[in-house]
Coordinates of C-alpha atoms and ligand atoms in Angstrom, one line a residue:
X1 CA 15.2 18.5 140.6
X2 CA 14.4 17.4 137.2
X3 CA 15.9 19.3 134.2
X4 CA 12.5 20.1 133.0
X5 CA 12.0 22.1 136.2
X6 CA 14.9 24.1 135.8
X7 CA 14.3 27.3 134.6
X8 CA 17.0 29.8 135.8
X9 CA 20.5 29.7 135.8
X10 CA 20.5 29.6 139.7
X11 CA 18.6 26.1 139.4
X12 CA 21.6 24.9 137.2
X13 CA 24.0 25.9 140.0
X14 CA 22.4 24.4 142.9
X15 CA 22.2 21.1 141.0
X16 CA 25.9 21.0 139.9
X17 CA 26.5 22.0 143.6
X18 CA 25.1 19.1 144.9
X19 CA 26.9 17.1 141.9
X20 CA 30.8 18.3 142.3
X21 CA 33.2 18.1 145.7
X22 CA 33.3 21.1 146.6
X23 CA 36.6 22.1 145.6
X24 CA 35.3 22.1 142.0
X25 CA 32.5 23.3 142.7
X26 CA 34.6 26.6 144.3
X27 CA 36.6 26.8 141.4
X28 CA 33.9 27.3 138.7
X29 CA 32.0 29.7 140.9
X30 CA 34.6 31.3 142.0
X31 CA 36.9 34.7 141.7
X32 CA 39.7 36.5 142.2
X33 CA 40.6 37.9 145.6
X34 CA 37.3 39.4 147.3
X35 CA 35.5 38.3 144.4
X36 CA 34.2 42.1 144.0
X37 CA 34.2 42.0 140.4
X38 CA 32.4 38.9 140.3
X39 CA 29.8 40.0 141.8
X40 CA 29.8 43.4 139.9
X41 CA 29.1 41.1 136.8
X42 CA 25.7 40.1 137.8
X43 CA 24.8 43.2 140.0
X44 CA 25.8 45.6 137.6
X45 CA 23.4 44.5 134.7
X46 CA 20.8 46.0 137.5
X47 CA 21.9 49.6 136.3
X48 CA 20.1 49.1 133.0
X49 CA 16.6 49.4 132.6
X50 CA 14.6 47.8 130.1
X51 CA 12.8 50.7 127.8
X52 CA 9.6 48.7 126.3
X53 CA 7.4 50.4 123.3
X54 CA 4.3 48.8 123.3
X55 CA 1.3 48.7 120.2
X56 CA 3.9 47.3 118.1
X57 CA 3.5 44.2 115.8
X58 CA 5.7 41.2 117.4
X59 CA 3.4 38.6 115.5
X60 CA 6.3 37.1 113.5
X61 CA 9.9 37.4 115.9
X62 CA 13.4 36.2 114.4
X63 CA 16.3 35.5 117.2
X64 CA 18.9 34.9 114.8
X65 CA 21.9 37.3 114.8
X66 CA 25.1 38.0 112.5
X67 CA 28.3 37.9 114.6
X68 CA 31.7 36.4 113.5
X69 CA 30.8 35.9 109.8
X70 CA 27.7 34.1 110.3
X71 CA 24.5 34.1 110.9
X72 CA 23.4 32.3 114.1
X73 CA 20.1 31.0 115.6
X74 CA 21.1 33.3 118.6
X75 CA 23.0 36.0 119.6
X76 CA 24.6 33.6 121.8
X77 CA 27.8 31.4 122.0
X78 CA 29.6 29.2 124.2
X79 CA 32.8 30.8 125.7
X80 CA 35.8 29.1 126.5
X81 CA 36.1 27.1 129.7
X82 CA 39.0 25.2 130.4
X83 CA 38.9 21.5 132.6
X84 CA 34.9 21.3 131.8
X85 CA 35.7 17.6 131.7
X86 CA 36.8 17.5 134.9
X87 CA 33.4 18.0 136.6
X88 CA 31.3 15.7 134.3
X89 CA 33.1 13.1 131.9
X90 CA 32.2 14.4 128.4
X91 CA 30.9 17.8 129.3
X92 CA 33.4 19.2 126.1
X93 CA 31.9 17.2 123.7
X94 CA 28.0 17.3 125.4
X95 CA 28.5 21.2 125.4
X96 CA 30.0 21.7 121.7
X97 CA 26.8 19.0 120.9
X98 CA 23.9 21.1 122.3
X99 CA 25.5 24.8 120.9
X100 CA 25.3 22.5 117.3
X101 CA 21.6 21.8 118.4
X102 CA 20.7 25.0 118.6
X103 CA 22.7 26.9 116.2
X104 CA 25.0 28.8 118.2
X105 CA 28.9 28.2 117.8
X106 CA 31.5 27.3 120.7
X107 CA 34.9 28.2 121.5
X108 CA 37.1 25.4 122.6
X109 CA 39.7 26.2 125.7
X110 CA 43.6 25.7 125.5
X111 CA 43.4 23.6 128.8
X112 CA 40.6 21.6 127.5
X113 CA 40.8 17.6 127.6
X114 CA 39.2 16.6 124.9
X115 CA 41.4 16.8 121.4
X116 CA 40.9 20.0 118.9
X117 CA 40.6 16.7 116.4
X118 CA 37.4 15.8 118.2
X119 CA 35.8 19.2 119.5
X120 CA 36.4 21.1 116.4
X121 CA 34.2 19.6 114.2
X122 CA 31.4 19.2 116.8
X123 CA 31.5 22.8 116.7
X124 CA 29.4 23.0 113.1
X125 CA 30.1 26.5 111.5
X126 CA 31.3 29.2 113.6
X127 CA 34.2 26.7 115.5
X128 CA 36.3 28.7 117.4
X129 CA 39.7 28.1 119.6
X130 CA 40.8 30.3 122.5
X131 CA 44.9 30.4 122.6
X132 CA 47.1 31.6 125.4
X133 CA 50.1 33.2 123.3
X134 CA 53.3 30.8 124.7
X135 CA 56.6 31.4 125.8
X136 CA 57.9 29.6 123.1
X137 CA 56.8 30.9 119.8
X138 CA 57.0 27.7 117.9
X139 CA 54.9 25.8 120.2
X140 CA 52.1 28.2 119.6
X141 CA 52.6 28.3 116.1
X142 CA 52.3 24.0 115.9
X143 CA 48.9 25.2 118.5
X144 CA 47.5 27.3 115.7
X145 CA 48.5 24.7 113.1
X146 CA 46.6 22.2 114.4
X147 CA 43.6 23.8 115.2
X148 CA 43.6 25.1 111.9
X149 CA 43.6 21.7 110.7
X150 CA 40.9 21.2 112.6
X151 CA 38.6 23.7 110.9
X152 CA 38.5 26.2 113.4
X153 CA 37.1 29.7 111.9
X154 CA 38.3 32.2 114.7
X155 CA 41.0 32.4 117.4
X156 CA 40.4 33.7 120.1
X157 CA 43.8 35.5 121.8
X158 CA 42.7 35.9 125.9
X159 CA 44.8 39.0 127.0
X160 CA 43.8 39.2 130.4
X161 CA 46.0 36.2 131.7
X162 CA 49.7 37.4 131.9
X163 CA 49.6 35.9 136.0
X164 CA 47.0 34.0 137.4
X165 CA 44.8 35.6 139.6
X166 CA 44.8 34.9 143.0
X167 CA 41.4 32.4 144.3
X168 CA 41.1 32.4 147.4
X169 CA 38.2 30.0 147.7
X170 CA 40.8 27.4 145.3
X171 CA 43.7 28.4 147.7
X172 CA 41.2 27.0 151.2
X173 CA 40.3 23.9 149.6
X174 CA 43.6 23.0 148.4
X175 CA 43.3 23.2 144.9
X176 CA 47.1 23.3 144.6
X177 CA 47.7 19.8 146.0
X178 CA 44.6 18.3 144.7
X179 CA 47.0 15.1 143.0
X180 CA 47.8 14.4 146.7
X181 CA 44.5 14.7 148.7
X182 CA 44.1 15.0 152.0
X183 CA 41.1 12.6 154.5
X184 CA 38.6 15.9 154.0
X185 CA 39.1 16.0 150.2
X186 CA 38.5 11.6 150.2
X187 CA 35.7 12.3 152.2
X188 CA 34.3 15.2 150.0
X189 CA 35.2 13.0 146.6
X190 CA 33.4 9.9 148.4
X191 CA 30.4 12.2 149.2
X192 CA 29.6 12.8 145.4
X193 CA 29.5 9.2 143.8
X194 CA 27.9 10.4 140.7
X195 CA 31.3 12.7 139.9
X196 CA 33.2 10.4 141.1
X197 CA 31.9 7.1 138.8
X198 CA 32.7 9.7 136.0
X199 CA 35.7 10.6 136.9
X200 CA 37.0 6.5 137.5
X201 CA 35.2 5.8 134.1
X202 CA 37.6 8.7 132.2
X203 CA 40.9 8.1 134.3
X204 CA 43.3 8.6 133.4
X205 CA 42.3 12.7 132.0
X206 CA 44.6 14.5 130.1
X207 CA 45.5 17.6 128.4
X208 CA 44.4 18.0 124.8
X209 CA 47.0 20.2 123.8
X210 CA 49.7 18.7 126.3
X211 CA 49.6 15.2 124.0
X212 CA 53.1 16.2 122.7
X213 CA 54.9 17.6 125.6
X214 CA 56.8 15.0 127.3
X215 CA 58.3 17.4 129.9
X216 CA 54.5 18.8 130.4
X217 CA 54.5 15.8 132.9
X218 CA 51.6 13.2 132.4
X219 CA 47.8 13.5 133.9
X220 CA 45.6 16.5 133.6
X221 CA 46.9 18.7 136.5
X222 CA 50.7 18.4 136.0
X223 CA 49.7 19.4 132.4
X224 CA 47.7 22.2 133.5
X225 CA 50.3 23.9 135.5
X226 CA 52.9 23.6 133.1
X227 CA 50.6 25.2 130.6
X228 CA 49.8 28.1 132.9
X229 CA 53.5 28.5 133.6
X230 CA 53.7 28.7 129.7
X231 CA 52.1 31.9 128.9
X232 CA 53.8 34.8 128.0
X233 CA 53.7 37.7 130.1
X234 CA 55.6 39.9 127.9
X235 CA 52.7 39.2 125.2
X236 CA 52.0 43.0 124.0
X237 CA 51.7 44.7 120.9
X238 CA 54.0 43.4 118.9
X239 CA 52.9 40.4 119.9
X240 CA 49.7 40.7 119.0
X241 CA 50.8 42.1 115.3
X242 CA 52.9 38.9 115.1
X243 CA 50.3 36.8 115.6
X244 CA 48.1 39.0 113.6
X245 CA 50.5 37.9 110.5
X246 CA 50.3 34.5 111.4
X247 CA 46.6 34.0 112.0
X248 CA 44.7 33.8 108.6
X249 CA 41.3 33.5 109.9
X250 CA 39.2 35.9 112.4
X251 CA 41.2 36.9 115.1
X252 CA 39.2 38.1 118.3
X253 CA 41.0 39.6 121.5
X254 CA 39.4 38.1 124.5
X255 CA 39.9 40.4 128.0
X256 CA 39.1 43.6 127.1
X257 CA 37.7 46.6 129.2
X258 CA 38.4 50.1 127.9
X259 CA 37.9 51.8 125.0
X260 CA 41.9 53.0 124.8
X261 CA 42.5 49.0 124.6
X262 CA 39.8 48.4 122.3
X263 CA 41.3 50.8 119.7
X264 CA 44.6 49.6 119.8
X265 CA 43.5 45.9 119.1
X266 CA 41.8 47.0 116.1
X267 CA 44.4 49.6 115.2
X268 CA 46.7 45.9 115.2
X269 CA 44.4 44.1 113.3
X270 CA 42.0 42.3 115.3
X271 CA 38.7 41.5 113.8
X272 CA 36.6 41.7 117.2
X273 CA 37.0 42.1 120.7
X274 CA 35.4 40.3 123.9
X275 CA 34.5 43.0 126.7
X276 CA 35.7 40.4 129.9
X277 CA 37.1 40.3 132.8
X278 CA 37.6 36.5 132.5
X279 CA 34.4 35.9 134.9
X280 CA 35.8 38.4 137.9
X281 CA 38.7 35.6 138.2
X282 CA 41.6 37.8 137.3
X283 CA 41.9 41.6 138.2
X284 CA 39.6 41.9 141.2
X285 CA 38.3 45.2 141.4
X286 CA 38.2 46.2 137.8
X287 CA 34.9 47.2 136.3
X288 CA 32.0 45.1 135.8
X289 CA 32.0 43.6 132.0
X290 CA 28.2 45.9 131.5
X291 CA 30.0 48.9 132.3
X292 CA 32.7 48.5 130.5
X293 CA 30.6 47.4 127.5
X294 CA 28.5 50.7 127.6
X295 CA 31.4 53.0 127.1
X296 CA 33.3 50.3 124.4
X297 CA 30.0 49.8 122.8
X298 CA 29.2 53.7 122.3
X299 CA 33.2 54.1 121.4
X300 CA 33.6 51.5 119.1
X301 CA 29.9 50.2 117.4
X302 CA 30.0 49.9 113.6
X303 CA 34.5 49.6 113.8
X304 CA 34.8 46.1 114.8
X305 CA 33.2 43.1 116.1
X306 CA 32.3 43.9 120.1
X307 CA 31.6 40.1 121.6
X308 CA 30.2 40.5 125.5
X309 CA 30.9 38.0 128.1
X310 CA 30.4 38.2 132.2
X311 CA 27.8 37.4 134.3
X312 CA 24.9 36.4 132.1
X313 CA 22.6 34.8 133.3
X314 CA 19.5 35.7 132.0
X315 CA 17.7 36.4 128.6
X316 CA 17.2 40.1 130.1
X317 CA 21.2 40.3 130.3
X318 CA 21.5 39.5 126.3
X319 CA 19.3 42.1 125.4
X320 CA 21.5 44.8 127.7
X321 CA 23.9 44.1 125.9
X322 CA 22.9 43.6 122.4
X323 CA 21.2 47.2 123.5
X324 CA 24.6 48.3 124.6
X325 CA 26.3 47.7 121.4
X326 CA 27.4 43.6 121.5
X327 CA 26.7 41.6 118.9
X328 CA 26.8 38.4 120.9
X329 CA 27.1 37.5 124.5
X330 CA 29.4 34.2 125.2
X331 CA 28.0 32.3 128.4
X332 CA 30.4 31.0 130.7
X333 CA 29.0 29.8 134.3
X334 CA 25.4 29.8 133.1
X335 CA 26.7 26.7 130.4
X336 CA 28.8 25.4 133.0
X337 CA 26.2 24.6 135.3
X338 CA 24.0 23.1 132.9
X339 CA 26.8 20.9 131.5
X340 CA 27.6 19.5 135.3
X341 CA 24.2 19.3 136.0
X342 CA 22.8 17.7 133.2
X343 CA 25.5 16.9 130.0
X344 CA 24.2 17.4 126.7
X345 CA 20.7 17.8 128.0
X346 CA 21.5 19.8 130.4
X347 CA 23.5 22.7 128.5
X348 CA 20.5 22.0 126.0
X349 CA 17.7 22.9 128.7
X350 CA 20.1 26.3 129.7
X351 CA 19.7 27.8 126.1
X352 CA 16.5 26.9 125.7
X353 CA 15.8 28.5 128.7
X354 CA 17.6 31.7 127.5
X355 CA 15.8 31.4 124.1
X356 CA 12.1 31.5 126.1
X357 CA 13.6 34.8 128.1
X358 CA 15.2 36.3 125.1
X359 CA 12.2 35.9 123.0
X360 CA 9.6 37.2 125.8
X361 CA 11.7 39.9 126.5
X362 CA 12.0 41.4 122.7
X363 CA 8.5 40.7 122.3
X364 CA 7.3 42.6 125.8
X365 CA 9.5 45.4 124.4
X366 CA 8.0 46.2 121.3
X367 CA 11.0 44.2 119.0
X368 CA 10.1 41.6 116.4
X369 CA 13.8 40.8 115.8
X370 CA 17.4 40.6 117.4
X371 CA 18.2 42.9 114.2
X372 CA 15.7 45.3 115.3
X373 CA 16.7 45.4 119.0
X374 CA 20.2 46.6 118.1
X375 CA 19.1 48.9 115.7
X376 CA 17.7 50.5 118.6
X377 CA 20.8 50.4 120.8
X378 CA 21.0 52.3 123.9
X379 CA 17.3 54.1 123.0
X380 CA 15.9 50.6 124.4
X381 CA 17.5 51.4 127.8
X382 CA 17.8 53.7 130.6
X383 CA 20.4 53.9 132.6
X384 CA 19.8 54.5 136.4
X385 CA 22.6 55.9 138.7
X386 CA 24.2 54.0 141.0
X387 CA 23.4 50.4 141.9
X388 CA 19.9 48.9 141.1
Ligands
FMN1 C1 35.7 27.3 135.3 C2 36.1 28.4 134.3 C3 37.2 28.2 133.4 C4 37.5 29.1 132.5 N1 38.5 28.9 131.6 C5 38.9 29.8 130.7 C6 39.9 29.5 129.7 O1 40.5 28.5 129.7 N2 40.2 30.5 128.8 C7 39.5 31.7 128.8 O2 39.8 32.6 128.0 N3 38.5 32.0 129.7 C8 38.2 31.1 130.6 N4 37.2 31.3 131.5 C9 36.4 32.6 131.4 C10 35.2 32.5 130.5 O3 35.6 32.2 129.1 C11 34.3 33.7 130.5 O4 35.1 34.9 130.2 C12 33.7 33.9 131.9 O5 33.3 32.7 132.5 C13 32.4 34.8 131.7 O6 31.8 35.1 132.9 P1 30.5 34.3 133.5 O7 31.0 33.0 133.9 O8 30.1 35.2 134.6 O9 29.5 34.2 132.4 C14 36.8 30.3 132.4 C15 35.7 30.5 133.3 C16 35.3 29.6 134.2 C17 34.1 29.8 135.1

């Protein structure tokens, strides 16, 4: 299908189905364990009802939104995803290009390939840099060093990582021993030409971050797992304070899900939170991200930046939870999909397509503006009992 007849985020996903092996394909749609929470993402944002006022004047309607110091074309950002340009060569640097096009800002991954000295300044205003707290102290330090050299605005700390959850899906189609593959893995590599032309063209694919750590191995996946072997799980509040003191810019913690949690990162310093559960790929079994936005967002509106990520996937979804007290909504999958599908072009085509809904849906409700809709908060929802 051609991009111009793509117009839901299910359309992106079918196209960079047929575009990855399916082993990478599993991986980005993927999550943790029975995948419960995954699926409580998308199903959950069913429990909100749209509340539209109608004879109201939506002439003249404004999309633009304040969230981490700005002022944005959209309540919108990209969230971190780490090994994008794994599944299409220059997906980091096509994604960070279209959120420039638009006017929305990007957050770079710690496991992304593509250097901070590169990415960064693709990211226009609004640049932003997601950090896994290390181990060793130092080597996070020289991390948030050099991305401050860089010109990156915000860090954002992800909490919600001290293990790796367990994938199931990743675990069946041999993730782990993807450097030595097997006849069915060839086979499935050989059966998508277009990744695989990429992936020859880019060889051989590091790890940005990895560039100075001999003993991190060298090649992308060696990297990788001695990064994810590098994060801290003793990381806590005094953790977070330290980093606090060592952070000048915006600081943002990523991965959170209750109001108790909430408070404590802004009792610590923390300029903004991001209601996540990483995408349903950590904690299976937790609450979906809307549900835990409603109670954070009536908790916490007005006493610190609340940024929204999980299972977005439609316009409809960033007006829940602009309604429900988020300032922004950072897309994961729905991005993802349009970067494999498509590159540049193709993350391009996904926001406009989440402009066209966004827009339709304030008008159709009686809002003129994104300023107006969360003025209105909760008043332009209702909230049905159990699921949808
Ligand atoms: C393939 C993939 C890789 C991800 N990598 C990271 C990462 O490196 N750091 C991080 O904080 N979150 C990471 N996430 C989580 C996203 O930032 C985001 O929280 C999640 O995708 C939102 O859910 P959604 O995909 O349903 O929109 C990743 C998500 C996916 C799908």
């Amino acid at each position: 299908m051609r991009l111009s007849r793509m117009v839901a985020a299910e359309d992106f996903r079918r196209a960079a189905r047929r575009r990855l092996p399916r082993i990478f394909f599993d991986y980005i749609d993927g999550g943790a364990s029975a995948e419960a929470t995954l699926a409580a993402n998308v199903a959950d944002f069913g429990r909100y009802r749209l509340r539209p006022q109608v004879l109201r004047d939506v002439a003249v309607r404004r999309l633009d939104a304040d969230f981490l110091g700005g002022r944005h074309a959209l309540p919108l950002m990209l969230g971190p995803v780490g090994s994008l340009g794994l599944f299409r060569a220059g997906a980091e640097a096509a994604s960070f290009r279209a959120a420039r096009g638009v006017g929305i800002p990007a957050c770079m991954s710690s496991f992304a390939i593509t250097d901070p000295e590169t990415l960064l300044p693709l990211a226009g205003s609004g640049g932003a840099f997601q950090l896994y707290v290390l181990k060793d102290r130092e080597r996070t330090e020289a991390i948030l060093d050099r991305i401050a050299a860089c010109g990156a605005e915000s860090l954002f700390v992800t909490v919600d990582t001290s293990v790796s959850g367990i994938r199931e899906r990743d675990i069946r189609n041999g993730l782990r021993v993807l450097s030595r593959p097997g006849p069915r893995m060839i086979a499935d590599f050989l059966a998508h030409p277009l990744w695989l032309a990429d992936m020859v063209r880019v060889h051989p694919v590091r790890m940005a971050l990895a560039r100075d750590w001999p003993e991190a191995g060298c090649g992308y996946l060696a990297q990788a797992a001695f990064l994810a072997g590098q994060i801290d799980p003793s990381f806590d509040e005094r953790g977070l304070a330290w980093l606090r003191s060592r952070w000048n810019g915006r600081l943002i913690v990523k991965g959170i899900l209750t109001v108790k949690d909430a408070r404590r990162c802004v009792d610590l310093g923390a300029d903004g939170i991001v209601v996540s559960n990483h995408g349903g790929r950590q904690l299976d079994g937790v609450s979906s991200s809307v549900a835990a936005l409603a109670e954070i967002g009536a908790a916490l509106a007005g006493r610190a930046e609340i940024l929204f990520d999980g299972g977005v996937r439609r316009g409809g979804d960033v007006v829940k939870a602009l309604a429900l007290g988020a300032s922004a909504c950072l897309l994961g999958r729905a991005y993802v999909y349009g970067a494999v599908a498509g590159g540049e072009a193709g993350v391009a085509t996904v926001l406009a397509t989440l402009r066209a809904e966004i827009d339709m849906t304030l008008a159709l409700m009686g809002f003129a503006s994104v300023d107006e809709l969360r003025a209105a908060g909760t008043n332009a929802l209702e909230v049905t009992t159990g699921v949808a």
